mmCIF file of C-alpha atoms in Angstrom:
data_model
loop_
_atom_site.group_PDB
_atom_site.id
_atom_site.type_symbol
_atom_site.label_atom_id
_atom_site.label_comp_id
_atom_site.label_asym_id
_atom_site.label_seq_id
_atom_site.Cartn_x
_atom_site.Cartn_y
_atom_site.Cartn_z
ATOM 1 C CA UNK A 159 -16.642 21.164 36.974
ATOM 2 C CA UNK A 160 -13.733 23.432 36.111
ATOM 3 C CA UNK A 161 -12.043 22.411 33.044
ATOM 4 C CA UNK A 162 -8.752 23.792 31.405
ATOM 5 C CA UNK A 163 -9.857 25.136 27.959
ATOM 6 C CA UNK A 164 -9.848 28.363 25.954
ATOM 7 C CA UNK A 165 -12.195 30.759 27.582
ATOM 8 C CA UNK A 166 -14.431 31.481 24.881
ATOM 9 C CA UNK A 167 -15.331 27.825 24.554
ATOM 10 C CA UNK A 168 -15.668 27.408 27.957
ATOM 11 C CA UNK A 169 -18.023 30.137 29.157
ATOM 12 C CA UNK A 170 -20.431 28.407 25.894
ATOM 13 C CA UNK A 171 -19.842 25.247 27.432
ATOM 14 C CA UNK A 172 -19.905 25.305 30.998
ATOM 15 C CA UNK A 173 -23.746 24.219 30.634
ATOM 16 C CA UNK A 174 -21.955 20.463 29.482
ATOM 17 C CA UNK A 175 -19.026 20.349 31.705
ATOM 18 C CA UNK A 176 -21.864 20.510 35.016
ATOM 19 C CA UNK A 177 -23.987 17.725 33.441
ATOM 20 C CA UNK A 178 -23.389 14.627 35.295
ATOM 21 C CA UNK A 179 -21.828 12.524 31.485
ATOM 22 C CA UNK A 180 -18.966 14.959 31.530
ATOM 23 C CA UNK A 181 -18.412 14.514 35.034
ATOM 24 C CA UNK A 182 -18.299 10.075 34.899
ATOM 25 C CA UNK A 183 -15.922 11.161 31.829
ATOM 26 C CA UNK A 184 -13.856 12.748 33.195
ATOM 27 C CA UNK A 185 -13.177 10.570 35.394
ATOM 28 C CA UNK A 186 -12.572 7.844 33.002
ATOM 29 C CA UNK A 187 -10.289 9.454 31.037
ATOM 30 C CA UNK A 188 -8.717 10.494 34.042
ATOM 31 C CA UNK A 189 -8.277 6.815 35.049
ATOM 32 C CA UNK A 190 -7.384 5.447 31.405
ATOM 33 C CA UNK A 191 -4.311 8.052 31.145
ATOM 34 C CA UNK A 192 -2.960 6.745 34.632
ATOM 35 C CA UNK A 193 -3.041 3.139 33.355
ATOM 36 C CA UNK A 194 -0.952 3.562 30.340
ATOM 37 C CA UNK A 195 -0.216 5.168 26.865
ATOM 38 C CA UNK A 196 -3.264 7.362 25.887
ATOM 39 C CA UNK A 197 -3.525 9.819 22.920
ATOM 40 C CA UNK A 198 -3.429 12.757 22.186
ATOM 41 C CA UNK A 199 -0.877 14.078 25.026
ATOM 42 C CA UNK A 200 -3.710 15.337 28.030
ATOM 43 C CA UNK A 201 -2.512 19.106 27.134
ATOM 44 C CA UNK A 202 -3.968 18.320 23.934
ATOM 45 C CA UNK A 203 -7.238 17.231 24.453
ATOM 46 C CA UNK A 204 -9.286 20.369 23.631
ATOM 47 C CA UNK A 205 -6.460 21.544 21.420
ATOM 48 C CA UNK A 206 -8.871 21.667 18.517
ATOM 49 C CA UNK A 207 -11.497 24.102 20.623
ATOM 50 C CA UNK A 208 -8.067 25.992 22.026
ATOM 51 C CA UNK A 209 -6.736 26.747 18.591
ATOM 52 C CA UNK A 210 -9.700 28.273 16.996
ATOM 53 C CA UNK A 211 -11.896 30.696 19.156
ATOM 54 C CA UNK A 212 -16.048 29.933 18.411
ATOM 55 C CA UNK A 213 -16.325 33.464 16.706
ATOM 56 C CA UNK A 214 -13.254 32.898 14.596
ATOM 57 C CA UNK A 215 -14.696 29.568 12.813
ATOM 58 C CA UNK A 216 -14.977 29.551 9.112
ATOM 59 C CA UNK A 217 -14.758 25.936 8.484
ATOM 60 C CA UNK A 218 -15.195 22.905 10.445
ATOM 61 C CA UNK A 219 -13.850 19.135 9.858
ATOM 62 C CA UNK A 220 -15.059 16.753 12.025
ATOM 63 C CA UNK A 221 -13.133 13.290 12.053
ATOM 64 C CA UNK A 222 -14.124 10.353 14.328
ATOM 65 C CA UNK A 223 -11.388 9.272 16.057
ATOM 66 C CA UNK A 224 -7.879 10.455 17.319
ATOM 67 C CA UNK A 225 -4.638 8.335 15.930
ATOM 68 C CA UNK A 226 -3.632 5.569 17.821
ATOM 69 C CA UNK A 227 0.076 5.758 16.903
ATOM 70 C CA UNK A 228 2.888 7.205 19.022
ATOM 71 C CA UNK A 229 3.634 10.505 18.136
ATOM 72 C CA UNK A 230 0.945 10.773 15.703
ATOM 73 C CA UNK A 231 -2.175 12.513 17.299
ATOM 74 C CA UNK A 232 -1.631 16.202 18.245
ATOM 75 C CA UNK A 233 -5.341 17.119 19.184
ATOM 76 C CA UNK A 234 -6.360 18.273 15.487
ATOM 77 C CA UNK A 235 -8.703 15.711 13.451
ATOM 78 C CA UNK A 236 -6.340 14.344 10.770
ATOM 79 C CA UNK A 237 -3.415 16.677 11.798
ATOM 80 C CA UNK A 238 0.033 14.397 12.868
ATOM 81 C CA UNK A 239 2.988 16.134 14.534
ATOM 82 C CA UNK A 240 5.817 17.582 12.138
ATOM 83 C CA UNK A 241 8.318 14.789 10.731
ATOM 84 C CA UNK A 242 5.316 12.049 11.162
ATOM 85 C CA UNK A 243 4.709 9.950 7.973
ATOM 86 C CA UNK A 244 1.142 10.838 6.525
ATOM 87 C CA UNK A 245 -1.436 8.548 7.345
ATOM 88 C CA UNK A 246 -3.541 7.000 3.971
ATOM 89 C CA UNK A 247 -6.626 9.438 4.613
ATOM 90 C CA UNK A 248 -4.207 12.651 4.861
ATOM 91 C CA UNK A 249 -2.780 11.886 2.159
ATOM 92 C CA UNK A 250 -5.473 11.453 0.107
ATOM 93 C CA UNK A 251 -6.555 14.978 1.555
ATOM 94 C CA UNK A 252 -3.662 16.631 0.515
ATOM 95 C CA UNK A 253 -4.586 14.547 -3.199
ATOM 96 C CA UNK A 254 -7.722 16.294 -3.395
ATOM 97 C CA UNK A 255 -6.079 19.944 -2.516
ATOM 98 C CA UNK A 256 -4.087 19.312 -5.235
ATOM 99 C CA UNK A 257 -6.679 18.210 -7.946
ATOM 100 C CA UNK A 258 -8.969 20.845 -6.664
ATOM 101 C CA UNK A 259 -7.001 24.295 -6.569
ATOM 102 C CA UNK A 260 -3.355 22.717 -7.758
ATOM 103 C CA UNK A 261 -1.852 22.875 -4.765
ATOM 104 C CA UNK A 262 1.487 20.960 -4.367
ATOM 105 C CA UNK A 263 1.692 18.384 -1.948
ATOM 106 C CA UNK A 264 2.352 19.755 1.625
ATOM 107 C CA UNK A 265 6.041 18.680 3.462
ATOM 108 C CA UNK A 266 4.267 18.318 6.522
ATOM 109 C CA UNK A 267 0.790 17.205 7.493
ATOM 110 C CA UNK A 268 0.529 19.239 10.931
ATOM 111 C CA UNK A 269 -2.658 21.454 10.364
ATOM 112 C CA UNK A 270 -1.935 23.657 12.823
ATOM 113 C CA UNK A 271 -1.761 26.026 9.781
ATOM 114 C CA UNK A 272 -5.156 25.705 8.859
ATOM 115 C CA UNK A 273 -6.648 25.887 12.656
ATOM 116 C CA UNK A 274 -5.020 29.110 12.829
ATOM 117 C CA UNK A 275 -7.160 30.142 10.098
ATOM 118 C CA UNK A 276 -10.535 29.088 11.500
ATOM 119 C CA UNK A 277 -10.591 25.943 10.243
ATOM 120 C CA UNK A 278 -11.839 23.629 13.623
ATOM 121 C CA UNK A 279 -10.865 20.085 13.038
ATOM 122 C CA UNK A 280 -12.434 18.369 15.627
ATOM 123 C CA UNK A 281 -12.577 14.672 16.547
ATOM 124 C CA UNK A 282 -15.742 13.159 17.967
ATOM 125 C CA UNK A 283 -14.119 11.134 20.590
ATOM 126 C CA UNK A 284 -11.016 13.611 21.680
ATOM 127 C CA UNK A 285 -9.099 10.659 23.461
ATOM 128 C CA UNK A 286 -7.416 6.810 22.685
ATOM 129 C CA UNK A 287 -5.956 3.969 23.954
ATOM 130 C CA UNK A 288 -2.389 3.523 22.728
ATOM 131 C CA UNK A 289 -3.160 1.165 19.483
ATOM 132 C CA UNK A 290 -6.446 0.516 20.452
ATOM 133 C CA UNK A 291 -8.663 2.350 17.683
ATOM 134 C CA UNK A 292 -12.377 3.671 18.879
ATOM 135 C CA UNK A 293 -10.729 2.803 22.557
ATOM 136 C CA UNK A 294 -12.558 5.609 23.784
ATOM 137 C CA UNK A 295 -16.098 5.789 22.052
ATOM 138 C CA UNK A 296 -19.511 5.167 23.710
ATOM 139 C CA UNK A 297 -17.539 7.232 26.906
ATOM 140 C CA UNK A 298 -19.537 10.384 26.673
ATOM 141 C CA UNK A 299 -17.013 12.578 24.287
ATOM 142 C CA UNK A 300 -19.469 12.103 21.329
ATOM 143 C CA UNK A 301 -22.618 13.662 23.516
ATOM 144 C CA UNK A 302 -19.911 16.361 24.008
ATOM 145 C CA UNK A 303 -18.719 16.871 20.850
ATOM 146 C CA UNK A 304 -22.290 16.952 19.802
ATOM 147 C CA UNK A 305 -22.996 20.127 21.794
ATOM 148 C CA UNK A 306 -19.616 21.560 20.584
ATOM 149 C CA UNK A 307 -21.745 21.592 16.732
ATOM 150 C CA UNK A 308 -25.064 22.199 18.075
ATOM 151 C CA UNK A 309 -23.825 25.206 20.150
ATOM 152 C CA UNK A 310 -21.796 26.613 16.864
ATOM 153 C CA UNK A 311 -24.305 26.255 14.873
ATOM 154 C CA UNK A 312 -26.679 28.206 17.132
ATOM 155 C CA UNK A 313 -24.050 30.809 17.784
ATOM 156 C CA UNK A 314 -23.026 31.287 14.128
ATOM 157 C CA UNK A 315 -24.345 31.324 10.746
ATOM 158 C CA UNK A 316 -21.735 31.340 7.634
ATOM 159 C CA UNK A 317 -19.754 28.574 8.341
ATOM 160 C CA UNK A 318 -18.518 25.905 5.603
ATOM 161 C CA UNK A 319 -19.195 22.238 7.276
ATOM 162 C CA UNK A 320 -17.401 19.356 5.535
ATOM 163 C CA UNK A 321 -19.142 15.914 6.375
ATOM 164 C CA UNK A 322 -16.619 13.448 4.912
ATOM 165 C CA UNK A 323 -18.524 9.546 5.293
ATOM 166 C CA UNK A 324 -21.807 8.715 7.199
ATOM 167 C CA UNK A 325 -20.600 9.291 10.740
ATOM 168 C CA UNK A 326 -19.275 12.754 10.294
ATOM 169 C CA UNK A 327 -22.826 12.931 8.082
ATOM 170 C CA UNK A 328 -24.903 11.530 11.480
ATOM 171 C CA UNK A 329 -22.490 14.270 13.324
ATOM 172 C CA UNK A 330 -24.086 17.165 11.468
ATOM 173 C CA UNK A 331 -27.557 16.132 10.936
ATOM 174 C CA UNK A 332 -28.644 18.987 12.846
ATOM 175 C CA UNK A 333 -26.532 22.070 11.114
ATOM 176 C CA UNK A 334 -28.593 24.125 9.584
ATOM 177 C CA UNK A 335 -27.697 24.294 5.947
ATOM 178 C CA UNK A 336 -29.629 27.623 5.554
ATOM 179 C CA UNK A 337 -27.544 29.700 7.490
ATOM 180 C CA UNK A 338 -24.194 27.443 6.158
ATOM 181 C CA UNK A 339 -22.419 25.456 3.708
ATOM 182 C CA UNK A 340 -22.783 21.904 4.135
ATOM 183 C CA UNK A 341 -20.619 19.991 1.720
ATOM 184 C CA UNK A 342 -20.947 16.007 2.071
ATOM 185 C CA UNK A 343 -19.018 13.231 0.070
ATOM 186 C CA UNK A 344 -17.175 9.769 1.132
ATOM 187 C CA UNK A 345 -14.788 10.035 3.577
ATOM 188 C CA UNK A 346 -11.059 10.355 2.642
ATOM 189 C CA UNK A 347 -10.085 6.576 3.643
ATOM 190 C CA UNK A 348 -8.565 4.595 1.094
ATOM 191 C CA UNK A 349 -11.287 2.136 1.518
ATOM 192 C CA UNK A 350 -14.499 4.918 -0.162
ATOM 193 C CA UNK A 351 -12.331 8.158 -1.381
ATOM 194 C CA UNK A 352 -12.748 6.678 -4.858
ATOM 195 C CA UNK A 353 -16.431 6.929 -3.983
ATOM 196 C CA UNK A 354 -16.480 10.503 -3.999
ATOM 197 C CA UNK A 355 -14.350 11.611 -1.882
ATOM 198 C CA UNK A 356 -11.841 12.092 -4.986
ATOM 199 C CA UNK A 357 -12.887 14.850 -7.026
ATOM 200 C CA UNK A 358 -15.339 16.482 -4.699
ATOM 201 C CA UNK A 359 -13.811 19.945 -4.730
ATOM 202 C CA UNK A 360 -15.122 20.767 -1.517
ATOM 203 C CA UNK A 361 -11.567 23.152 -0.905
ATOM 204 C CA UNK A 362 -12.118 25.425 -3.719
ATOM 205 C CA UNK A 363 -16.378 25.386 -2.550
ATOM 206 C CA UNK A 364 -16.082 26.509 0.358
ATOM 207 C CA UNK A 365 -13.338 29.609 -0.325
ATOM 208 C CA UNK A 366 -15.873 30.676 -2.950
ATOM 209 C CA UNK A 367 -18.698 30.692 0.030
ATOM 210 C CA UNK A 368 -16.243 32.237 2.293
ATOM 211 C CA UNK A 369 -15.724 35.096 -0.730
ATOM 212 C CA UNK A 370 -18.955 35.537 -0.905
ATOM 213 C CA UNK A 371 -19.347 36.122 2.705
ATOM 214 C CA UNK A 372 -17.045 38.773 2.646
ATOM 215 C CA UNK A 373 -14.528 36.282 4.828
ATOM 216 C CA UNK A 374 -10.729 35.813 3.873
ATOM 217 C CA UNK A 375 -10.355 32.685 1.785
ATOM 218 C CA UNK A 376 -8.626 29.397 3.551
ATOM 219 C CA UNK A 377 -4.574 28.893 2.368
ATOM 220 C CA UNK A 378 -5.153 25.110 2.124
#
């Protein structure tokens, strides 16, 4: 099937948009936005793949789930639209920039910044139900998602992966940490960031791979 995304992404994944999953999601997502509130906005679905080309990658993020919140979710894992309050895991993102390479506290938590830098922050499951977290999981994103990592992986080598809590973890079992960075540690959440999430200093890490690989350094 034809689907609206960046064409760089979408000439490496036509292979998954044919296979019959995409095509039974499609049309459930399809159905779940006519029913009622569903985030992020529908131009915003691939927004993560749209905003950093597959041979422009230097870092990826993945998070699990979009916000459920109006006005919150704008197609970037932990990203929220400018003005929007920070959610707890943000913020203790931001905490950890600021421990890690001192850093002050950003005014705004739209990431849009760091996308544009080759940082991909993608979501497992790119959709949800208006206040209805995971609304959207067991749907066929994650098998999608899952070929989004596989297929970078394959394509590139010299990429920093950050695997923040056991799913992202299960995400990336299958990076290989050879040819990449993979940096692990709790996941940002107030409820295990004091289990290692806090203090892992995977910012300043992974600009001192990048400097190494001869790649311009991340302005977290």
């Amino acid at each position: 099937m034809n689907v609206r995304i960046a064409p760089e992404w979408q000439k490496l994944l036509q292979p998954e948009f044919d296979k019959p999953y995409f095509e039974e999601l499609a049309e459930f997502v399809r159905a779940e936005y006519a029913k009622g509130p569903v985030y992020p906005a529908a131009g915003n679905i691939f927004r993560a793949l749209d905003k950093c080309k597959p041979y422009e990658v230097k870092v990826v993020i993945i998070g699990q789930d979009p916000y459920h919140g109006e006005g919150q979710a704008n197609g970037l894992c932990f990203s929220v639209n400018d003005g929007v309050p920070f959610p707890p895991s943000l913020r203790n993102i931001f905490k950890e920039i600021a421990a890690d390479l001192g850093k002050p506290i950003p005014t705004s938590g739209n990431l849009d910044r760091w996308a544009e830098q080759g940082v991909l922050l993608l979501n497992a499951t790119l959709t949800v139900r208006a206040h209805e977290a995971a609304s959207h999981a067991g749907h066929g994103w994650e098998k999608f998602t899952d070929a989004v990592v596989a297929t970078l992986s394959e394509l590139r080598s010299g990429v920093v992966y950050m695997l923040w809590g056991a799913y992202a973890q299960r995400k990336g079992a299958t990076i290989d940490s050879s040819r990449n960075l993979v940096l692990k540690c709790a996941h940002p959440s107030p409820l295990s960031a004091h289990n290692g999430f806090f203090g892992c200093r995977h910012f300043s890490q992974a600009n001192a791979y990048l400097a190494e690989q001869g790649v311009k350094e991340i302005d977290w």
